XYZ file of C-alpha atoms in Angstrom:
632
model
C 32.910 66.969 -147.029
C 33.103 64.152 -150.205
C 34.400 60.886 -148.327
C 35.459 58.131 -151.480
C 35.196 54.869 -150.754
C 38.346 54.587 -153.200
C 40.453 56.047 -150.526
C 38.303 55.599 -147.367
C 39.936 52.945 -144.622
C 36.718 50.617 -144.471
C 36.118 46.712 -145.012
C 32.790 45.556 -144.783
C 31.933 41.940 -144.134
C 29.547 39.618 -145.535
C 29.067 37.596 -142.180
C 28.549 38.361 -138.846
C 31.002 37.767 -136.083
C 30.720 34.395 -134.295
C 30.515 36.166 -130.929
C 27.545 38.746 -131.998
C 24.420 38.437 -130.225
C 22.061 41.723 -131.161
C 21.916 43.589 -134.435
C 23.733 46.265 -133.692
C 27.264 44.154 -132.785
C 26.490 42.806 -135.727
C 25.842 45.621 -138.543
C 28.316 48.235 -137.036
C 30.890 45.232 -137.210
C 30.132 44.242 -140.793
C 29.449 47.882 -142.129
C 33.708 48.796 -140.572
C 32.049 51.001 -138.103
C 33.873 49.118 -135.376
C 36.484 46.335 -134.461
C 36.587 44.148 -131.265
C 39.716 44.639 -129.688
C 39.330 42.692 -126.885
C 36.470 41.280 -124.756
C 34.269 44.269 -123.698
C 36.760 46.642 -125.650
C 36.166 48.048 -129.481
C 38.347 50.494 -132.139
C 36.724 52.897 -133.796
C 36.586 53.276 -137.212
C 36.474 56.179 -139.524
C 32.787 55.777 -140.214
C 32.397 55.094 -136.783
C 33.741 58.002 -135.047
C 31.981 60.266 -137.697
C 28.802 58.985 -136.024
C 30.011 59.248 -132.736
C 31.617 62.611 -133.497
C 27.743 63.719 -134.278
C 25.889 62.245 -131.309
C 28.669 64.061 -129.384
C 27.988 67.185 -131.228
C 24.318 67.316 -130.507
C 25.129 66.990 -126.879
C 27.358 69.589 -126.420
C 24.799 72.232 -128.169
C 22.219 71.383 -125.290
C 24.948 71.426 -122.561
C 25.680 74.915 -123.831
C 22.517 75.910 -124.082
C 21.717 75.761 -120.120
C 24.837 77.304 -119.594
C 26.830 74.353 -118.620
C 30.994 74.547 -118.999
C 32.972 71.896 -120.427
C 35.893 70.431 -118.806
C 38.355 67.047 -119.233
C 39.473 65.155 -116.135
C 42.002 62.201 -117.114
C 40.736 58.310 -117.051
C 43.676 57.476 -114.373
C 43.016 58.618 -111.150
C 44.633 58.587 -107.965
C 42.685 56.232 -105.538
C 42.605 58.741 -102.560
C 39.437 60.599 -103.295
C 37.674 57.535 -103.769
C 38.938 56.000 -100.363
C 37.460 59.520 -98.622
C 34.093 58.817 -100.447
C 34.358 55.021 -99.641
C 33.666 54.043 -103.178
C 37.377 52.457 -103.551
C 35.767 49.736 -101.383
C 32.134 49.923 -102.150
C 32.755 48.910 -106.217
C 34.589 46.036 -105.259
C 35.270 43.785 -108.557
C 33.931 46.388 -110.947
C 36.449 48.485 -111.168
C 40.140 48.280 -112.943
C 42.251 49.387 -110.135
C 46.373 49.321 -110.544
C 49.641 50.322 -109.246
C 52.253 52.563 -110.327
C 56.004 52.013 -109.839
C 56.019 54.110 -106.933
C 52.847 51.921 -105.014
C 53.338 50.242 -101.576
C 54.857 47.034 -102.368
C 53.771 43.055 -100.183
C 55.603 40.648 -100.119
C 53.660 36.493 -100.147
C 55.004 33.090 -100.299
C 53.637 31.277 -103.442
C 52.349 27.354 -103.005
C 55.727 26.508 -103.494
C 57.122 28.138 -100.754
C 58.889 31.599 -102.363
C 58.586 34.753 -101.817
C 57.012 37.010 -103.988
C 56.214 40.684 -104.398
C 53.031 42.298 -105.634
C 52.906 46.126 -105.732
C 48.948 47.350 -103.581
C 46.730 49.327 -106.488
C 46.848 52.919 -105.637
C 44.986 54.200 -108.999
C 42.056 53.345 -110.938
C 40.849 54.217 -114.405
C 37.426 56.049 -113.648
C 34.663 54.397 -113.728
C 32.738 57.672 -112.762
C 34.132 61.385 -111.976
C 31.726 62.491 -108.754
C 35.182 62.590 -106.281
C 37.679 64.789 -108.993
C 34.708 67.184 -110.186
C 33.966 67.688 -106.711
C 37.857 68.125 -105.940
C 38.173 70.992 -108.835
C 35.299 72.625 -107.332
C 36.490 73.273 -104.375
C 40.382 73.800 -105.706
C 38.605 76.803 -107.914
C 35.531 78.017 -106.759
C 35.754 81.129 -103.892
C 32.116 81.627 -102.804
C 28.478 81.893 -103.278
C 29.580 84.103 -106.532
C 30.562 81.136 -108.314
C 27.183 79.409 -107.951
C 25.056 77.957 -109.100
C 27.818 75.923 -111.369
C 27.696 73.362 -114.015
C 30.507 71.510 -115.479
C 30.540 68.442 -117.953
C 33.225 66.549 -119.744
C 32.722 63.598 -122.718
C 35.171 61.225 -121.222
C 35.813 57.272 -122.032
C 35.110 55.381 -118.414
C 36.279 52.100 -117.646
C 34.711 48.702 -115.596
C 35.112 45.290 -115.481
C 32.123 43.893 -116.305
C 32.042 40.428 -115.417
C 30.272 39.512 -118.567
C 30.521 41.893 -121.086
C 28.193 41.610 -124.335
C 26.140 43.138 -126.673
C 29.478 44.747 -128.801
C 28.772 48.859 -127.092
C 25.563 47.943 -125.355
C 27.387 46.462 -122.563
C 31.808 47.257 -122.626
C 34.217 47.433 -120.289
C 35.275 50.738 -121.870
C 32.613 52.730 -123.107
C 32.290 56.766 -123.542
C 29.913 58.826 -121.454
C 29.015 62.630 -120.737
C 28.922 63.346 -117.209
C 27.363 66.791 -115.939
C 27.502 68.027 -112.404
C 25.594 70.828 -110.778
C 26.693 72.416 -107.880
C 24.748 74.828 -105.669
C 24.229 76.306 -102.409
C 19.952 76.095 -102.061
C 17.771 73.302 -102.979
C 15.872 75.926 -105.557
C 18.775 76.297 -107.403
C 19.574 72.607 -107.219
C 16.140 71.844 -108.196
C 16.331 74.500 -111.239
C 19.832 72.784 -112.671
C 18.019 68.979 -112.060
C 14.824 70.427 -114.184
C 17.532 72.284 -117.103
C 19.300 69.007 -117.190
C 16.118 66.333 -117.260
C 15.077 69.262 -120.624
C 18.208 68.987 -122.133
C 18.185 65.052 -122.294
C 14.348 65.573 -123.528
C 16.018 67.623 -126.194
C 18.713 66.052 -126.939
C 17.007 62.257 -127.760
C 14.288 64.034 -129.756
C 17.489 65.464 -132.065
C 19.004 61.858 -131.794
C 15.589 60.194 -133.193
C 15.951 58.382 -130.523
C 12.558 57.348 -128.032
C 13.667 57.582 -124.932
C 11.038 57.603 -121.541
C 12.065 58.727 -118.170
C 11.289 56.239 -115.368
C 12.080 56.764 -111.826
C 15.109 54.907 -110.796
C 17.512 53.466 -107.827
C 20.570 56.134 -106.794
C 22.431 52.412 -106.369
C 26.185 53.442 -105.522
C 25.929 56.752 -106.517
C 23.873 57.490 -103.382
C 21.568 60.468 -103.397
C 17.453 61.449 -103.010
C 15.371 62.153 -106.834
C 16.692 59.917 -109.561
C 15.644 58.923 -112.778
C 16.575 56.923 -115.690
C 16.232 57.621 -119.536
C 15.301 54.127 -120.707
C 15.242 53.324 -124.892
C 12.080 50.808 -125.590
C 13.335 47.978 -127.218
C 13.635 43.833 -126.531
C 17.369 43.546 -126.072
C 17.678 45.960 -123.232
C 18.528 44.887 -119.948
C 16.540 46.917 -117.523
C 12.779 46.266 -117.168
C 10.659 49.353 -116.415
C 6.586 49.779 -115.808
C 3.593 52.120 -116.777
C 0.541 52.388 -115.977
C -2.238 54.374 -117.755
C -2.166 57.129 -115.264
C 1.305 58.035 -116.209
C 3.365 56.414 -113.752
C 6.859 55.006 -115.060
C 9.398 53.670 -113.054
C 12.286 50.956 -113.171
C 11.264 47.272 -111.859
C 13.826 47.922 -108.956
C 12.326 51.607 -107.913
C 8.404 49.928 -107.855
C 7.124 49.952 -103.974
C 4.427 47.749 -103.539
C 1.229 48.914 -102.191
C 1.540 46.970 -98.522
C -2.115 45.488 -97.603
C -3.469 46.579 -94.372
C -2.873 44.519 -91.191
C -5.546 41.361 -90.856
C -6.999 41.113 -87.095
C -5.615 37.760 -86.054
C -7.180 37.773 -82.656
C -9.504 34.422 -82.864
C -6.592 32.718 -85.690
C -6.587 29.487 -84.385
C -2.848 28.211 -83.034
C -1.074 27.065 -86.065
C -0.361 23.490 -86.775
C 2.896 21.435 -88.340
C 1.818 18.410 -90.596
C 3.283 15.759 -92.138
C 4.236 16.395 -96.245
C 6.593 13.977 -97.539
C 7.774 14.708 -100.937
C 6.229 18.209 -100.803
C 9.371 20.450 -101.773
C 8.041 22.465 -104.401
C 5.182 25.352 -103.888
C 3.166 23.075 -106.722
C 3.604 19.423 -104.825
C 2.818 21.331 -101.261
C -0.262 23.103 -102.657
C -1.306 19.313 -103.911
C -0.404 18.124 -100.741
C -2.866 20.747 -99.377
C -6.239 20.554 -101.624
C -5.706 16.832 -100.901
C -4.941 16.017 -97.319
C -5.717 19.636 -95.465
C -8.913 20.778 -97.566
C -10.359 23.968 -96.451
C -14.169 24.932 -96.698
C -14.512 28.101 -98.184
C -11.901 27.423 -101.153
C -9.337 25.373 -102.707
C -5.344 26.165 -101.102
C -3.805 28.347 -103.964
C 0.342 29.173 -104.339
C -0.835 32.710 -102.877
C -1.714 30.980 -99.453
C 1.936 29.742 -99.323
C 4.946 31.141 -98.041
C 8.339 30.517 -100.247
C 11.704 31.333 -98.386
C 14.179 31.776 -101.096
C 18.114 31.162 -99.448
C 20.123 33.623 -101.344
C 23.812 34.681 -101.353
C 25.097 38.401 -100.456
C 28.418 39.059 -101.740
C 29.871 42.652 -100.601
C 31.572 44.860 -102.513
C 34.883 43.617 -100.181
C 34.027 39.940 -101.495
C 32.464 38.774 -98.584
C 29.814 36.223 -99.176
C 26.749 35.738 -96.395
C 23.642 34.441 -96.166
C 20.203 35.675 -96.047
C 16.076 34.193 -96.750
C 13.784 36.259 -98.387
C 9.978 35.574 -98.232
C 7.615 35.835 -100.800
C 3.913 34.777 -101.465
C 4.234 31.568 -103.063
C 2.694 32.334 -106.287
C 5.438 35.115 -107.389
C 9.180 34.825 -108.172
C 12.119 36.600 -106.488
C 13.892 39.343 -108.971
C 17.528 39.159 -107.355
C 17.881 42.378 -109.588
C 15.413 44.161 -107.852
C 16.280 42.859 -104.462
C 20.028 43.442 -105.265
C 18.893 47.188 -105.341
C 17.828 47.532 -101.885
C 19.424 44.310 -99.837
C 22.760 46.056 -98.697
C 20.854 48.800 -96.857
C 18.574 46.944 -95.319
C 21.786 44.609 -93.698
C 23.823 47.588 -92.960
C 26.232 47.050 -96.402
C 27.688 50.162 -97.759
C 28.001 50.205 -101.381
C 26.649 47.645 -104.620
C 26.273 44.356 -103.222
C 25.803 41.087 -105.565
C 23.042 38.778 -105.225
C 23.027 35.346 -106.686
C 21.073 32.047 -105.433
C 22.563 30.252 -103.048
C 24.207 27.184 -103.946
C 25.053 23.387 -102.344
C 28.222 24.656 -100.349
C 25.898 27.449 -99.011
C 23.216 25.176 -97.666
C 25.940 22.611 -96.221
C 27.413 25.257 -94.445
C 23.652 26.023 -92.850
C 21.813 23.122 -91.881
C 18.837 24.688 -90.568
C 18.515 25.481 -94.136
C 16.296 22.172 -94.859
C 15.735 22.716 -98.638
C 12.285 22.197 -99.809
C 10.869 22.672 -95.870
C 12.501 26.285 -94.959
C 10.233 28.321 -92.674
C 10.278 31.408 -90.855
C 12.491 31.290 -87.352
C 15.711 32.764 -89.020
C 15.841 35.754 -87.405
C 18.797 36.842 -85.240
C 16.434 37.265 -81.889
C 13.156 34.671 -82.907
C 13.330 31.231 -82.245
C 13.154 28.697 -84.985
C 10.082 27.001 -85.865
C 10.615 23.459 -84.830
C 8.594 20.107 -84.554
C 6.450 21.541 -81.441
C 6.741 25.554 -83.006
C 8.306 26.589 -79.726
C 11.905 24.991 -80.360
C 14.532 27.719 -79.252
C 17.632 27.515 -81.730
C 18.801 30.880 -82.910
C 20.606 30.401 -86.393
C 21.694 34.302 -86.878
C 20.326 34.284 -90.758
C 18.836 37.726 -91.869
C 14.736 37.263 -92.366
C 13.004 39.390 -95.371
C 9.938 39.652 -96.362
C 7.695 40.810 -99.146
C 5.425 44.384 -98.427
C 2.687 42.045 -98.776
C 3.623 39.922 -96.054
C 2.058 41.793 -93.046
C 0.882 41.402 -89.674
C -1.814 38.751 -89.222
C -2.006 37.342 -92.392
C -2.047 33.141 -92.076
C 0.039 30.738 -94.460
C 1.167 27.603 -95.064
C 5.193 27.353 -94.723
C 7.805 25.540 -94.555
C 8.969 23.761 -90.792
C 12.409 23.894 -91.308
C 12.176 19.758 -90.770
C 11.829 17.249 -94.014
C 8.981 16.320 -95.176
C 7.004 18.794 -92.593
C 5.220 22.504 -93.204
C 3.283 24.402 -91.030
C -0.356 25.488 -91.955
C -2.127 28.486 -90.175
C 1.304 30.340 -89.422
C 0.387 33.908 -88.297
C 3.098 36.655 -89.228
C 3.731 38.786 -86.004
C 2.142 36.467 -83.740
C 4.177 33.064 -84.834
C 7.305 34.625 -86.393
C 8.661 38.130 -86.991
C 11.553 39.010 -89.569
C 14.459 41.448 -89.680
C 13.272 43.838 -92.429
C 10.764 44.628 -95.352
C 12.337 44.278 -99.160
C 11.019 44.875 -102.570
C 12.123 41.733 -103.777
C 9.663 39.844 -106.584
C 9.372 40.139 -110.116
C 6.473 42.646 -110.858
C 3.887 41.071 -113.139
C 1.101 42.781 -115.709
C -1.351 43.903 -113.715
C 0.151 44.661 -110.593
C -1.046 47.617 -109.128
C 0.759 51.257 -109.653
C 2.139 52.931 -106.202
C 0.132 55.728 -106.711
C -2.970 54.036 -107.410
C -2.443 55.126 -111.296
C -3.685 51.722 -112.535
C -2.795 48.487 -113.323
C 1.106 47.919 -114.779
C 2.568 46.958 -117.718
C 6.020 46.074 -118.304
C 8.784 46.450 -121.179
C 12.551 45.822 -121.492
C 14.431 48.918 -122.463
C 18.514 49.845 -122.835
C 19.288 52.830 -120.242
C 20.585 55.250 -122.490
C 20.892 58.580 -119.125
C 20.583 58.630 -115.369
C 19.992 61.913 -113.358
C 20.556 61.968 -109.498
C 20.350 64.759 -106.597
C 23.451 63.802 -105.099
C 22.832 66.130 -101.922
C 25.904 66.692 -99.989
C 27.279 63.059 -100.083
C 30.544 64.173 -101.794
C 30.803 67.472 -101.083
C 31.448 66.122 -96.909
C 32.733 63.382 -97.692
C 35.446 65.868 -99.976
C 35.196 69.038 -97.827
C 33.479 71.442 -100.381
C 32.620 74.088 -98.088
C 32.110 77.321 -99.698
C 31.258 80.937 -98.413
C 27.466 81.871 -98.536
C 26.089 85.287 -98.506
C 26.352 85.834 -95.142
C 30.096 84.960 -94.309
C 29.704 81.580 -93.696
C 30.839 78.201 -94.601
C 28.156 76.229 -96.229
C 28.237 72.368 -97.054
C 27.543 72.272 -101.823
C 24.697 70.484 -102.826
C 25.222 68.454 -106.508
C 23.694 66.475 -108.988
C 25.490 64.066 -111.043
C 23.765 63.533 -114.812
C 25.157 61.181 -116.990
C 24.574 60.051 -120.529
C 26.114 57.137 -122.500
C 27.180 58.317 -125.622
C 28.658 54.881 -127.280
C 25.611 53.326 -126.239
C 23.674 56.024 -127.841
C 25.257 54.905 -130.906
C 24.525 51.233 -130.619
C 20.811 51.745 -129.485
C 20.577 53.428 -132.654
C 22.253 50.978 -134.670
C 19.560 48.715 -132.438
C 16.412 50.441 -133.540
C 17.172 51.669 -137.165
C 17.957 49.199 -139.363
C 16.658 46.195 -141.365
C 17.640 43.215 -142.636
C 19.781 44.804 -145.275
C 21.834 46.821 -143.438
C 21.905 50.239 -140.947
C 19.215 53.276 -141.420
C 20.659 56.124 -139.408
C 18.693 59.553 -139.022
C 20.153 62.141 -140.530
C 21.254 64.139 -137.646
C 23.774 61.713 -136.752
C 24.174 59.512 -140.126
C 28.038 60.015 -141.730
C 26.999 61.728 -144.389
C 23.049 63.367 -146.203
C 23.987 61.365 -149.542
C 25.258 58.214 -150.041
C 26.348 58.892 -153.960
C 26.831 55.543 -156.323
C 28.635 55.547 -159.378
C 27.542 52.233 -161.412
C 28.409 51.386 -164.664
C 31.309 51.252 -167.485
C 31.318 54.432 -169.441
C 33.762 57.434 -168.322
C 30.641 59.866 -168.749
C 29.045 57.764 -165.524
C 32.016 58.672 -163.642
C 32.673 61.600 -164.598
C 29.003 63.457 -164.023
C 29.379 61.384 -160.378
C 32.105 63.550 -159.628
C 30.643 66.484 -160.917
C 27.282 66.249 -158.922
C 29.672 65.640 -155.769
C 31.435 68.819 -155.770
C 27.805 70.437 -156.787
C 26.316 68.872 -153.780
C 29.741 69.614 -151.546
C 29.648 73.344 -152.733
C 25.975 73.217 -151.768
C 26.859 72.001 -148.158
C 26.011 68.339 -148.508
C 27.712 65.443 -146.529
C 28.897 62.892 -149.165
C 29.949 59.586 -149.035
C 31.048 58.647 -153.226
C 31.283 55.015 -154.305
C 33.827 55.680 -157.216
C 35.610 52.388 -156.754
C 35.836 51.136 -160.351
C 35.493 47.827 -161.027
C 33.540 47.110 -158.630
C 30.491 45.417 -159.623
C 26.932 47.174 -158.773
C 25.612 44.375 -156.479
C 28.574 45.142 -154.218
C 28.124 48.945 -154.274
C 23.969 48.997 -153.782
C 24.862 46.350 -150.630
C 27.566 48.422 -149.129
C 25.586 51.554 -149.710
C 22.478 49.712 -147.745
C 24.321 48.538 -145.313
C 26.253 51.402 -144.728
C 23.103 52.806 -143.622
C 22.986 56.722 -145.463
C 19.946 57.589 -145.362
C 19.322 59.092 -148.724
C 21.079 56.623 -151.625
C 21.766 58.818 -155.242
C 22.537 55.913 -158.211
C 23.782 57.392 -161.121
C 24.379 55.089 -163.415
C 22.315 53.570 -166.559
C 19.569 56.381 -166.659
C 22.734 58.847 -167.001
C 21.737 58.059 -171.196
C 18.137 59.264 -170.501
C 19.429 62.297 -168.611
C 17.929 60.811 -165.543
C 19.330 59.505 -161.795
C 17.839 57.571 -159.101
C 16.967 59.072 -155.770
C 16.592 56.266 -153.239
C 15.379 57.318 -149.638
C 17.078 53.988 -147.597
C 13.962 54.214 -144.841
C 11.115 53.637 -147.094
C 12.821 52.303 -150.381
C 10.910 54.990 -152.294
C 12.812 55.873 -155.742
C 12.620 59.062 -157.338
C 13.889 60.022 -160.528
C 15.493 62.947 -161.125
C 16.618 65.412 -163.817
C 20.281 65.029 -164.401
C 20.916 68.524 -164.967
C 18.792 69.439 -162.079
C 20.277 66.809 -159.943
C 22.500 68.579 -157.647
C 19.926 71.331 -156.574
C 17.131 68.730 -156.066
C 19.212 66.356 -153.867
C 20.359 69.541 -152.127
C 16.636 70.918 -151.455
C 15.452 67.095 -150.355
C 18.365 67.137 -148.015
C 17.628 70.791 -146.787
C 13.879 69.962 -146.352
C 14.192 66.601 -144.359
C 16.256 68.559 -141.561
C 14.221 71.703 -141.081
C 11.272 68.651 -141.053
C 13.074 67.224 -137.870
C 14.782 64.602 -139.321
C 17.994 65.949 -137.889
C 19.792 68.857 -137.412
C 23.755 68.463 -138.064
C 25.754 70.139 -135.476
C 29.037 72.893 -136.291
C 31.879 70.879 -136.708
């Protein structure tokens, strides 16, 4: 339980690597916690994997303690599950897919004429385990007896990320526990959803880690109730809301509260004028207050229409077209409308969104940037010069909730230097579908009428979905119920990311010196410091750390001689042990130095006493909550 830095495999670094862009990639690099192997891809260290070892530990005492089994499914798959589930397809890029020797092979002619032979992908290294857990189930499990049912595994998972960053935050190999529940009623389901949304509860509070659950998008994993675990903190990538009536929810899950319908009846016929050089929401409302004034009020961005042209690319790589309307005062997410657009145009699986570019508008040129209008529908004609033109352009239409029937704006005419002002939604155009599409600001309103929202970036640390019967039909896990007959598993798929536990850690505990790790997880209670010249200095160091080993106490021992103090009090701070023992010039005066690394309080101890006071201040920080340090 004594680690020595004199024999310990560990370099630390005095700079950061060039390609490190949060805190964490940065201090678990330079403390030899981890090494970049590749983009996306890390090795663990010694220190590093005592960490991870810890956070792993912690997580399999809550698994355990709502009964759930643990199991190990391989990272290479066979594609053939996924086909049935239709998830080879659906994650298109995102997933490393490759052939064996014994794969179908194809044979092409390069550019310069040849032939050549590529073998088809007929595995993939998992990105996710639904299809196999789901597959073992129903290879094992006889009947009703066997249920209710929960199995885990801590298993590395593997995707291509596009752009991978962060160092662990964001990987193309990362480690995750997955738990699945399987059940035959939705009152058991509900019971294993409710054991496994505790256990995470428990779990983060044991990590020291904040964590708030927010109501989430299934996205690919399909499926009714989900929720995400979200960490607080600036460098995450997901944005979630709360209000002060205790509603929480990711950006993407937020419905908007639609308005009611306006009566339109007496709306007088709308009207196209003339607005050269009017191509942005700020020039047209100008344009407006300056040439078109109304009575009551000045024209605000709210009275405007914006049709944003963006680009759908499926999971198969097939790129379309679609507009998206929103008031003109607020901004299209493409997150949150990537969350919902493939649904709405009939797309199975995680779609891309992106904004459309110059070959995209080339390729439509009823797209009139700057002027676009409603009329894009597949079955409504497009808004011309005398707003009864008939040309049919087969471009999807959506529109924001708040865009409802007989509200009036002022729009694009899909003509330069023209928009149309008093254009009635349902009597003058009509659209193909409703999408939650724009960035939600402060102060929008909560769904449930909760209060006003506030929003904060956070790192999705878990994610908990009813998965229903999606797999278990798609699979064939039918088992026998209590009256003899075959009946169709219900799941739930839970999963929590264990490296990025680590790094959101690393995130939120540490300061400019150098990691602060909680105990419960830290790689070791004591970091112990040897300083000085005299034998006697090393010599009661190595004393105190069999004392504090007998008495049960993680240590890491700086007895690298010749190594000046400087060095050793930086390493030891940026090593990040949370409790820092210097014995070293005091030894003379029969006293050591206590340092606690969070506060940078230092206590001085008895020498003699040394061991059993370090001991006690360890012993009394974890039954405080600080961390409890699972079996090994």
């Amino acid at each position: 339980m004594t680690v020595r830095l004199s024999h310990l495999f560990l370099r630390t670094l005095r700079e950061a690597p060039a390609e490190a862009e949060v805190a964490s990639h940065r201090l678990l690099v330079r403390a030899g916690y981890i090494r970049r192997a590749g983009a996306g891809i890390y090795t663990w260290l010694p220190l590093g994997l005592s960490v991870l070892r810890k956070i792993e530990g912690i997580i399999r005492e809550e698994m355990h303690a709502i009964g759930a089994q643990e199991v190990h499914f391989p990272a290479l798959l066979p594609k053939e599950p996924y086909e049935a589930t239709g998830r080879w397809e659906e994650y298109g890029d995102g997933i490393f897919r490759v052939p064996d020797r014994k794969a179908e092979q194809i044979e092409y002619t390069d550019e310069n004429g040849e032939a050549q032979h590529v073998r088809v992908p007929n595995h993939l290294l998992a990105p996710t385990h639904e299809e196999v857990f789901t597959q073992l189930v129903k290879d094992v499990a006889g009947s009703y007896k066997d249920l209710p049912l929960n199995l885990y595994q801590i298993q590395t998972k593997y995707r291509d990320e596009a752009r991978p960053r962060a160092g662990l935050l964001r990987g193309r190999e990362f480690i995750m526990k997955d738990s699945y529940s399987f059940c035959l009623t939705e009152e058991d389901q509900q019971a294993a959803y409710d054991a496994h949304r505790a256990a995470y509860v428990r779990i983060f509070e044991r990590l020291g880690l904040p964590a708030v659950p927010v109501s989430a998008q299934s996205g690919a994993m399909g499926g009714s109730a989900s929720e995400e675990f979200l960490h607080p903190n600036p460098v995450g990538e997901d944005t979630f809301v709360e209000s002060p009536g205790g509603y929480r929810a990711n950006v993407e899950a937020v419905t908007t509260p639609a308005p009611q319908p306006v009566d339109s009846a007496d709306a007088p016929a709308a009207e196209v004028h003339l607005t050269p050089g009017t191509d942005t929401i700020e020039t047209l409302v100008a344009a407006a207050n300056a040439d078109h004034p109304r009575e009551d009020r000045a024209w605000t961005a709210a009275d405007t229409l914006k049709n944003v042209v963006v680009a759908i690319i499926s999971p198969e790589g097939e790129r379309r077209i679609a507009v998206i309307a929103v008031p003109g005062d607020r901004e299209v997410d493409l997150k949150r409308a990537e969350a919902t657009i493939g649904p709405k145009l009939g797309i199975d699986g995680e779609v891309q969104l992106e904004a459309a570019d110059e070959a995209d508008l080339r390729a439509n040129p009823a797209l009139v940037r700057g002027y676009i209008g409603p009329g894009l529908t597949l079955d409504a004609p497009q808004l011309g010069a005398g707003l009864d033109a008939e040309s049919v352009t087969g471009i999807p239409y959506l529109v924001d909730p708040r865009i409802v029937a007989g509200t009036r704006w002022i729009t694009g005419a899909n003509e330069q230097d023209k928009h149309v002002f008093g254009l009635v939604a349902g009597r003058d155009f009509s659209w193909d579908g409703t999408i939650e599409s724009v960035v939600v600001r402060d102060g929008d309103p909560a769904p449930d009428g909760s209060g006003p929202l506030s929003a904060r970036r956070g790192i999705e640390m878990g994610h908990i979905f009813m998965l229903g019967k999606r797999y278990a039909e798609a699979l064939g896990l039918q088992l026998l119920n209590a009256e003899g007959r075959l009946q169709t598993v219900t799941m739930g798929s839970y999963g929590f990311g264990v490296t990025r536990a680590l790094a959101a850690l690393a995130e939120s505990s540490h300061d400019d010196k150098g990691l602060i790790w909680p105990l419960a997880v830290a790689p070791a209670h004591v970091h112990l410091v040897a300083t000085g010249k005299g034998e006697e200095i090393f010599e009661y160091a190595d004393q105190l750390a069999g004392q504090l080993e007998a008495a049960g106490i993680e240590v890491i021992y700086d007895d690298r001689p010749k190594v000046s103090p400087g060095v050793k009090f930086g390493d030891a701070e940026l090593l990040g042990v949370p409790n820092i023992v210097i014995v070293g010039r005091g030894l003379k005066d029969g006293t050591v130095e206590l340092k606690d690394r969070r506060t940078g309080e230092v206590t001085e101890l008895d020498a003699e006493a040394a061991a059993a006071s370090v001991a006690a201040h360890v012993q009394a920080q974890l039954q405080m909550g600080l961390g409890r340090v699972s079996p090994r």
